[in-house]
């Protein structure tokens, strides 16, 4: 205010005599001396007080809005849980609601501070368009997440294999799917890439078939090996009786007769059955006279006369 007053009374940037400059300076000093400093300080204090009040109101609106947002998220989560909505859809919906309402809360707080929200929205829209063109992959990831929730190739808790990664689905986010591997690593896979990829979902069926290929030596009795293997499965509640376990001759390989062993088990028991019987085959088949060959080559030397 003072600077505007002095600038309005200041002489033009021309070369003038010293006497005129002294006279103008004296007039400026006289006007400054005649200003009511009390009114100026009163106005400045009033403006500062109003700014503080607006800041306090904005903070109050922000924290109240955060509390309301938290309550809305909890109510929506409980409602979806009561209706037994899929866990994947529930997580995706809650994340979307939280993001949208947080943006609205920020606009309300900015408006409370006296900023023109209309112009701010216009600027944000232009910036969003530019950022969207630069980050088109992010929009594709969001669309991929929507497609995953609609098509449901997997859900939270499923064990899947996709994009060269295998693990249990922990969460489906707006832009990525979070899986936990068997050794407790956390992997983030972009939704766009996983939505268009080949997905192996091992959790959709209640039962799975366990396959082994065991090579025995040429000359060993296949029937003895079959009876020994089938006897191992008897009494194991994890091995389903229907379809019944089978042992077939799969191939006559270079150094071994390969037996194909197939049993059915519940999906939850797959890995325990697979690894346990790998060890039992190795330990128990030799007790029945069954040998495990290793690759070998016979070399015949011909003596020339």
GROMACS .gro file of N, CA, C and O in nm, residues 63 83 94 101 123 133 146 149 157 170 182 216 249 252 261 280 292:
model
   68
   63UNK      N    1  -0.991  -3.223   0.802
   63UNK     CA    2  -0.994  -3.333   0.899
   63UNK      C    3  -1.134  -3.391   0.914
   63UNK      O    4  -1.151  -3.513   0.930
   83UNK      N    5  -2.305  -5.865   0.201
   83UNK     CA    6  -2.363  -5.920   0.077
   83UNK      C    7  -2.272  -6.023   0.012
   83UNK      O    8  -2.301  -6.071  -0.098
   94UNK      N    9  -1.330  -5.014  -0.303
   94UNK     CA   10  -1.291  -4.930  -0.190
   94UNK      C   11  -1.177  -4.837  -0.229
   94UNK      O   12  -1.177  -4.717  -0.195
  101UNK      N   13  -1.314  -3.958  -0.356
  101UNK     CA   14  -1.357  -3.870  -0.248
  101UNK      C   15  -1.241  -3.786  -0.195
  101UNK      O   16  -1.262  -3.672  -0.152
  123UNK      N   17  -0.751  -2.587  -1.537
  123UNK     CA   18  -0.607  -2.611  -1.546
  123UNK      C   19  -0.576  -2.759  -1.519
  123UNK      O   20  -0.493  -2.821  -1.589
  133UNK      N   21  -0.190  -3.840  -2.187
  133UNK     CA   22  -0.126  -3.876  -2.314
  133UNK      C   23   0.015  -3.930  -2.290
  133UNK      O   24   0.061  -4.019  -2.360
  146UNK      N   25  -1.025  -5.321  -1.444
  146UNK     CA   26  -1.170  -5.335  -1.459
  146UNK      C   27  -1.204  -5.466  -1.529
  146UNK      O   28  -1.297  -5.538  -1.490
  149UNK      N   29  -1.174  -5.761  -1.297
  149UNK     CA   30  -1.285  -5.773  -1.203
  149UNK      C   31  -1.412  -5.821  -1.272
  149UNK      O   32  -1.495  -5.888  -1.210
  157UNK      N   33  -0.654  -6.462  -0.314
  157UNK     CA   34  -0.637  -6.592  -0.251
  157UNK      C   35  -0.605  -6.703  -0.347
  157UNK      O   36  -0.563  -6.812  -0.304
  170UNK      N   37  -0.266  -6.147  -0.355
  170UNK     CA   38  -0.292  -6.083  -0.227
  170UNK      C   39  -0.388  -5.966  -0.240
  170UNK      O   40  -0.469  -5.941  -0.151
  182UNK      N   41   0.600  -6.815  -0.321
  182UNK     CA   42   0.614  -6.919  -0.220
  182UNK      C   43   0.724  -6.888  -0.119
  182UNK      O   44   0.722  -6.936  -0.006
  216UNK      N   45   1.283  -9.684  -1.470
  216UNK     CA   46   1.340  -9.806  -1.411
  216UNK      C   47   1.430  -9.873  -1.515
  216UNK      O   48   1.421  -9.845  -1.635
  249UNK      N   49   0.329  -9.769  -1.859
  249UNK     CA   50   0.458  -9.755  -1.924
  249UNK      C   51   0.446  -9.642  -2.026
  249UNK      O   52   0.372  -9.653  -2.124
  252UNK      N   53   0.979  -9.616  -2.380
  252UNK     CA   54   1.099  -9.699  -2.374
  252UNK      C   55   1.215  -9.609  -2.415
  252UNK      O   56   1.247  -9.594  -2.533
  261UNK      N   57   0.305  -9.213  -1.360
  261UNK     CA   58   0.223  -9.236  -1.240
  261UNK      C   59   0.130  -9.117  -1.223
  261UNK      O   60   0.175  -9.002  -1.224
  280UNK      N   61   0.952  -9.117  -0.144
  280UNK     CA   62   0.916  -9.255  -0.117
  280UNK      C   63   0.950  -9.347  -0.234
  280UNK      O   64   0.995  -9.460  -0.215
  292UNK      N   65   1.713  -9.776  -1.047
  292UNK     CA   66   1.704  -9.651  -1.122
  292UNK      C   67   1.829  -9.637  -1.209
  292UNK      O   68   1.939  -9.621  -1.157
   0.00000   0.00000   0.00000
